[in-house]
Amino acid sequence: MMKRSSGFGWFMLLAIGIAVLAVYLQPPAAPGTDPAVLAAAREATGGAQTLEDILARQRGEKVDLSFRKEFGDPDSAAAMAEQLGTLGGASDPDLWRALRFDTADITVSAGGDVARVLVQDGGMAWYSFRKGPLATYGGWLLLGTIGALVLFYLVRGRIRIDEPMTGRTVTRFKAFERFSHWLLAGSFIVLGLSGLIVLFGRTLILPVFGPEVNSVLLTGSKFVHNNFAWPFMLALVFVFLLWVWHNIPNRTDITWFAQAGGIIGKNHPPAKKFNAGQKIIFWSVILLGGSISLSGLSLLFPFELPLFAKTFAILNDIGIPQWLGYDALPTALSPQEEMQLAQAWHAIVAFGLMAIIIAHIYIGSVGMEGAYDAMGSGEVDEAWAHQHHSIWLDEVKAREAAKGKSAPSGAHPAE
């Protein structure tokens, strides 16, 4: 009996121990999604994330972390002042929370406000945007533009010169005009390709050619991109000064649009030196290229040319975000956020301009017969000039006649 009772007692003690251990190891019930319950749970943890916060983040849901700045006992450090710890009276979570939300008292010997920001959450948002929406939509924009032009070529074919070639040429663009155009075009192509390598190198080059090739290409692309920015900006100024007066909209542009520029059908509307389509290209290059240059300068001289905080303040004063149904734009930006916004804007505008330039390259090469000659040799046949820029050709002839010269036979300068 003694042995049997003793064995039974040990069995009961083991069963009770297992039951207690099971209760102890059971995870606490999730506090639910009620805001009041979540707030109470967060306050009880001193501002730490709750189980529900962690589970929501694992499900990919957005978690509002502003509570981490609201809760927590400011006297908790003093309460631990007499306890041993790696940081004395301050805890590691308190320190990292202060660093993350830029409330830590940091003294730096050099670097100013830039060096005081040690942890910046916006960096991950920028990185996610860069490798996600920016690369995805930007890449599809370029591929879609090329695909649309191929389809247009297959349906419409090359735009031919309807009249027989006369053999008489007229000067379309002078030497300095062509130099400025090719300097702008060449530098932009180099900038576009090097920028695409930097953006897509890790995704497209690294898996195929390995890290060493990717590293060399990225390093070279960065060097090329930074240095080719200067001839691009110089050529942009040249092109603006040379052609701005010829690209002011006028009534002939309405006729050009009404007839779709002669691309659809057989009508070729009259135009001056630049038609309405070319004016769109010109102002796109000037405005978008100018914006790219401005954001590029901000990136070339980090933290020296902040652009967005002041711009956002002006937009807020005008009320543009509210008109679009958004809250006011942030005006208190860290130096790192300024750089991230500058890089994002630089890439977005560059993708848009690249798509426009791809269409321009198509029209100036395989898309239109005789178009390349205007920027190649600078001389175009009178038949081509009459078909696409008849008003301009008549003006050239009138000026030649006023100077006492005969009608164009051979090369005649165009202004």
XYZ file of C-alpha atoms in Angstrom:
415
model
C 0.000 0.000 0.000
C 2.821 2.408 0.849
C 4.534 1.876 -2.485
C 1.269 2.117 -4.423
C 0.265 5.333 -2.618
C 3.703 6.804 -3.134
C 3.619 6.032 -6.878
C 0.161 7.527 -7.202
C 1.307 10.672 -5.386
C 4.262 11.165 -7.705
C 1.962 10.666 -10.694
C -0.425 13.320 -9.375
C 2.423 15.755 -8.771
C 3.729 15.185 -12.318
C 0.276 15.726 -13.808
C -0.202 18.958 -11.838
C 3.265 20.165 -12.906
C 2.519 19.516 -16.557
C -0.802 21.341 -16.264
C 0.820 24.367 -14.625
C 3.578 24.424 -17.231
C 1.040 24.257 -20.041
C -0.879 27.214 -18.615
C 2.352 29.189 -18.160
C 3.567 28.539 -21.697
C 0.224 29.316 -23.325
C 0.562 32.608 -25.278
C -1.593 35.444 -24.034
C -4.748 36.206 -25.932
C -4.405 38.900 -28.577
C -5.804 42.204 -27.331
C -8.000 42.540 -30.414
C -8.213 45.438 -32.767
C -10.301 47.788 -30.633
C -8.304 51.060 -30.460
C -8.990 51.532 -26.743
C -7.860 47.986 -25.968
C -4.767 48.375 -28.121
C -3.936 51.690 -26.484
C -4.248 50.184 -23.013
C -2.077 47.239 -24.029
C 0.551 49.493 -25.535
C 0.569 51.767 -22.515
C 0.997 48.771 -20.260
C 4.086 47.715 -22.219
C 5.627 51.157 -21.997
C 5.276 51.866 -25.719
C 6.466 48.502 -27.022
C 4.661 46.721 -29.840
C 1.943 44.296 -28.837
C 1.390 40.817 -30.196
C -1.369 42.140 -32.416
C 0.999 44.750 -33.850
C 3.577 42.091 -34.643
C 1.016 39.773 -36.248
C -0.409 42.631 -38.315
C 3.060 43.545 -39.554
C 3.701 39.904 -40.504
C 0.442 39.916 -42.501
C 1.760 42.886 -44.445
C -0.655 45.361 -42.907
C 0.340 48.918 -42.103
C 0.969 49.494 -38.391
C 0.760 52.983 -36.925
C 3.897 53.379 -34.824
C 3.151 56.863 -33.567
C 2.054 55.371 -30.230
C 5.698 54.532 -29.504
C 6.317 58.210 -28.971
C 3.201 58.731 -26.842
C 3.446 55.949 -24.291
C 6.188 55.004 -21.906
C 6.981 56.359 -18.491
C 9.407 59.301 -18.759
C 10.490 58.547 -15.207
C 11.281 54.914 -15.976
C 14.983 55.729 -16.264
C 14.966 57.425 -12.886
C 13.171 54.438 -11.396
C 16.077 52.235 -12.490
C 18.785 54.650 -11.461
C 20.001 52.460 -8.644
C 19.843 49.234 -10.652
C 22.691 47.798 -12.643
C 22.397 47.948 -16.424
C 24.424 48.473 -19.573
C 23.116 52.028 -19.820
C 22.687 52.834 -16.158
C 19.203 54.183 -15.624
C 18.236 54.138 -19.309
C 17.123 51.001 -21.106
C 18.133 49.921 -24.591
C 14.544 50.225 -25.941
C 14.301 53.786 -24.598
C 17.517 54.736 -26.357
C 16.600 53.165 -29.678
C 13.115 54.670 -29.562
C 14.629 58.115 -29.053
C 17.079 57.547 -31.923
C 14.367 56.278 -34.235
C 12.032 59.214 -33.643
C 14.820 61.820 -33.620
C 14.341 62.845 -29.992
C 17.687 61.672 -28.650
C 20.114 64.272 -27.339
C 23.034 63.745 -29.717
C 26.207 65.795 -29.844
C 28.336 65.599 -32.972
C 31.725 67.143 -33.626
C 31.121 67.645 -37.363
C 28.402 67.217 -39.967
C 25.663 69.413 -38.504
C 22.041 68.313 -38.720
C 22.879 65.543 -41.185
C 25.118 63.731 -38.717
C 22.540 63.975 -35.923
C 20.067 61.710 -37.746
C 21.259 58.191 -36.897
C 18.077 56.214 -37.639
C 15.647 57.302 -40.359
C 12.572 55.208 -41.127
C 11.981 56.969 -44.434
C 14.990 55.223 -45.903
C 13.105 51.938 -46.088
C 10.065 53.589 -47.671
C 12.325 55.157 -50.297
C 14.127 51.867 -50.916
C 10.828 49.991 -51.291
C 9.541 52.607 -53.739
C 12.770 52.544 -55.721
C 12.903 48.781 -56.217
C 9.101 48.414 -56.490
C 6.812 50.980 -58.181
C 9.593 53.094 -59.679
C 11.416 50.232 -61.381
C 8.196 48.415 -62.340
C 6.158 51.264 -63.790
C 9.195 53.043 -65.234
C 10.363 49.910 -67.014
C 6.915 49.193 -68.408
C 6.605 52.799 -69.597
C 9.738 52.480 -71.719
C 8.859 49.027 -73.034
C 5.280 50.122 -73.724
C 6.491 53.156 -75.667
C 8.778 51.032 -77.824
C 6.017 48.482 -78.385
C 3.513 51.176 -79.385
C 5.977 52.659 -81.892
C 6.663 49.235 -83.430
C 2.925 48.659 -83.773
C 2.451 52.126 -85.292
C 5.217 51.438 -87.805
C 3.645 48.129 -88.813
C 0.228 49.767 -89.292
C 1.165 53.174 -90.731
C 4.584 52.498 -92.199
C 7.177 55.152 -92.896
C 5.975 58.666 -93.697
C 7.138 59.208 -97.275
C 7.725 62.383 -99.267
C 4.694 62.706 -101.551
C 6.273 65.028 -104.123
C 9.202 64.110 -106.363
C 12.577 65.197 -105.013
C 13.714 68.462 -106.587
C 17.451 68.104 -106.073
C 17.508 71.611 -104.624
C 18.260 71.888 -100.938
C 17.710 74.481 -98.279
C 19.602 74.816 -95.029
C 17.389 73.590 -92.240
C 19.809 73.923 -89.291
C 23.170 75.648 -89.105
C 26.310 74.062 -87.669
C 25.983 75.430 -84.138
C 22.317 74.400 -83.997
C 23.235 70.859 -84.944
C 26.116 70.833 -82.465
C 23.815 71.926 -79.648
C 21.209 69.334 -80.614
C 23.663 66.452 -80.734
C 25.383 67.523 -77.533
C 22.019 67.493 -75.797
C 20.889 64.250 -77.416
C 24.159 62.394 -76.898
C 24.565 63.378 -73.259
C 20.943 62.517 -72.503
C 21.283 59.045 -74.023
C 24.410 58.404 -71.940
C 22.655 59.710 -68.817
C 19.588 57.587 -69.496
C 21.534 54.363 -70.056
C 23.806 54.884 -67.040
C 20.814 55.715 -64.868
C 19.010 52.548 -65.977
C 22.096 50.476 -65.155
C 22.216 51.934 -61.655
C 18.493 51.278 -61.116
C 18.248 47.802 -62.657
C 21.797 46.515 -62.090
C 20.969 44.431 -59.034
C 17.854 42.991 -60.696
C 19.019 42.324 -64.265
C 22.826 42.426 -64.425
C 23.818 40.797 -61.131
C 21.917 37.487 -61.622
C 23.285 37.047 -65.175
C 26.870 38.351 -65.055
C 27.690 38.119 -61.358
C 28.674 40.652 -58.691
C 32.049 41.652 -60.134
C 30.672 42.725 -63.516
C 27.759 44.433 -61.832
C 30.104 46.292 -59.484
C 32.286 47.551 -62.328
C 29.253 48.672 -64.351
C 27.664 50.429 -61.389
C 30.867 52.235 -60.459
C 31.482 53.300 -64.059
C 27.844 54.321 -64.550
C 27.922 56.507 -61.463
C 31.073 58.260 -62.671
C 29.700 58.729 -66.185
C 26.297 59.885 -64.952
C 27.749 62.535 -62.663
C 30.081 63.958 -65.309
C 27.778 63.884 -68.346
C 25.285 65.971 -66.394
C 27.321 69.100 -67.147
C 27.274 68.944 -70.986
C 23.564 68.081 -70.800
C 22.775 71.211 -68.795
C 24.997 73.363 -71.018
C 23.320 72.061 -74.195
C 19.903 72.619 -72.611
C 20.725 76.320 -72.272
C 22.004 76.469 -75.873
C 18.881 74.832 -77.286
C 16.587 77.085 -75.301
C 18.284 80.277 -76.474
C 18.451 79.105 -80.098
C 14.869 77.972 -80.587
C 12.609 79.417 -77.918
C 11.229 82.119 -80.255
C 10.374 79.538 -82.890
C 8.444 77.399 -80.391
C 5.918 79.915 -79.119
C 2.422 78.510 -79.904
C 0.435 80.173 -82.698
C -2.693 79.601 -84.766
C -1.002 77.271 -87.229
C -0.665 74.765 -84.399
C -4.451 74.412 -84.240
C -4.561 73.374 -87.891
C -1.660 70.986 -87.345
C -3.484 69.240 -84.491
C -6.749 69.162 -86.436
C -5.018 67.221 -89.213
C -2.997 65.084 -86.768
C 0.215 66.482 -88.209
C -0.157 64.507 -91.422
C 0.731 61.261 -89.663
C -2.792 59.921 -90.104
C -4.026 60.217 -93.663
C -2.362 62.130 -96.478
C -2.812 65.721 -95.325
C 0.308 67.666 -94.450
C -0.688 70.865 -92.646
C 1.369 74.016 -93.175
C 3.910 74.845 -90.475
C 6.643 77.319 -89.699
C 10.171 76.264 -88.699
C 8.724 74.030 -85.953
C 5.306 72.428 -86.113
C 3.060 71.785 -83.110
C 4.462 68.309 -82.506
C 8.013 69.602 -82.449
C 6.963 72.358 -80.075
C 5.651 69.730 -77.670
C 9.013 67.967 -77.859
C 10.871 71.250 -77.325
C 8.935 72.326 -74.232
C 9.024 68.798 -72.827
C 12.807 68.796 -73.121
C 13.153 72.279 -71.646
C 10.747 71.862 -68.723
C 11.398 68.220 -67.850
C 15.107 68.543 -68.609
C 15.269 71.632 -66.418
C 13.533 69.804 -63.587
C 15.899 66.845 -63.961
C 18.867 69.228 -63.909
C 17.652 70.969 -60.757
C 17.104 67.734 -58.840
C 20.385 66.415 -60.266
C 22.269 69.403 -58.877
C 20.723 68.692 -55.486
C 22.052 65.126 -55.724
C 25.478 66.208 -56.974
C 25.822 68.495 -53.942
C 24.157 66.452 -51.157
C 22.389 68.388 -48.394
C 23.393 71.725 -49.945
C 20.329 72.392 -52.131
C 17.167 71.266 -50.309
C 14.185 71.627 -52.643
C 11.106 69.980 -51.255
C 10.335 71.417 -47.816
C 9.984 74.952 -49.193
C 8.141 73.713 -52.281
C 5.685 71.761 -50.127
C 5.100 74.851 -47.984
C 4.214 76.900 -51.073
C 1.871 74.193 -52.363
C 0.196 74.002 -48.955
C -0.299 77.776 -48.899
C -1.914 77.652 -52.329
C -4.090 74.741 -51.211
C -3.232 72.345 -54.023
C -3.043 69.182 -51.832
C -6.456 69.991 -50.351
C -7.947 70.481 -53.816
C -6.782 66.973 -54.687
C -8.252 65.536 -51.491
C -4.962 65.052 -49.625
C -3.661 66.326 -46.316
C -1.066 69.063 -46.181
C 2.358 68.024 -47.439
C 5.127 67.694 -44.827
C 7.319 70.751 -44.411
C 9.650 69.477 -41.674
C 11.982 67.187 -43.614
C 15.297 65.780 -42.494
C 18.293 66.226 -44.814
C 18.088 62.533 -45.695
C 14.422 62.855 -46.660
C 15.279 65.772 -48.942
C 17.816 63.601 -50.765
C 15.418 60.667 -51.044
C 12.688 62.860 -52.501
C 15.171 64.442 -54.900
C 16.296 61.025 -56.143
C 12.724 59.777 -56.539
C 11.642 62.911 -58.423
C 14.800 62.798 -60.568
C 14.036 59.247 -61.666
C 10.288 59.766 -62.229
C 10.791 62.808 -64.479
C 13.670 61.083 -66.277
C 11.450 58.106 -67.160
C 8.843 60.457 -68.605
C 11.394 62.347 -70.692
C 13.004 59.103 -71.901
C 9.634 57.917 -73.227
C 9.155 61.220 -75.089
C 12.682 61.123 -76.533
C 12.211 57.540 -77.747
C 9.228 58.753 -79.781
C 11.286 61.701 -81.046
C 14.116 59.390 -82.128
C 11.625 57.230 -84.011
C 10.170 60.168 -85.971
C 13.631 61.591 -86.723
C 15.000 58.299 -88.067
C 12.916 55.421 -89.455
C 9.547 57.072 -88.923
C 9.841 59.884 -91.481
C 11.704 59.948 -94.769
C 14.214 62.787 -95.009
C 13.858 63.874 -91.362
C 17.362 62.809 -90.375
C 18.944 65.043 -93.008
C 17.797 68.124 -91.086
C 20.109 67.266 -88.192
C 22.582 65.191 -90.185
C 23.909 67.476 -92.892
C 21.555 70.332 -92.068
C 20.317 70.377 -95.675
C 16.839 69.181 -96.704
C 15.286 68.852 -100.131
C 12.763 71.531 -101.070
C 10.127 68.846 -101.559
C 10.530 67.712 -97.950
C 10.505 71.305 -96.681
C 7.365 72.118 -98.681
C 5.557 69.047 -97.378
C 6.340 69.508 -93.681
C 7.235 73.204 -93.232
C 5.699 75.063 -96.152
C 5.278 78.398 -94.330
C 8.921 78.325 -93.244
C 10.051 77.514 -96.811
C 8.028 80.437 -98.215
C 9.580 82.766 -95.626
C 13.082 81.631 -96.624
C 12.330 82.233 -100.295
C 10.872 85.657 -99.556
C 13.970 86.692 -97.601
C 16.227 85.463 -100.387
C 14.199 87.380 -102.936
C 14.316 90.526 -100.814
C 18.098 90.268 -100.807
C 18.114 90.293 -104.565
C 18.854 86.587 -104.953
C 17.098 84.062 -107.075
C 14.876 81.328 -105.722
C 16.799 78.589 -103.876
C 18.953 76.524 -106.157
C 21.465 74.698 -104.044
C 22.079 75.419 -100.383
C 20.348 78.482 -98.938
C 20.479 79.448 -95.289
C 17.371 79.248 -93.158
C 16.912 81.360 -90.074
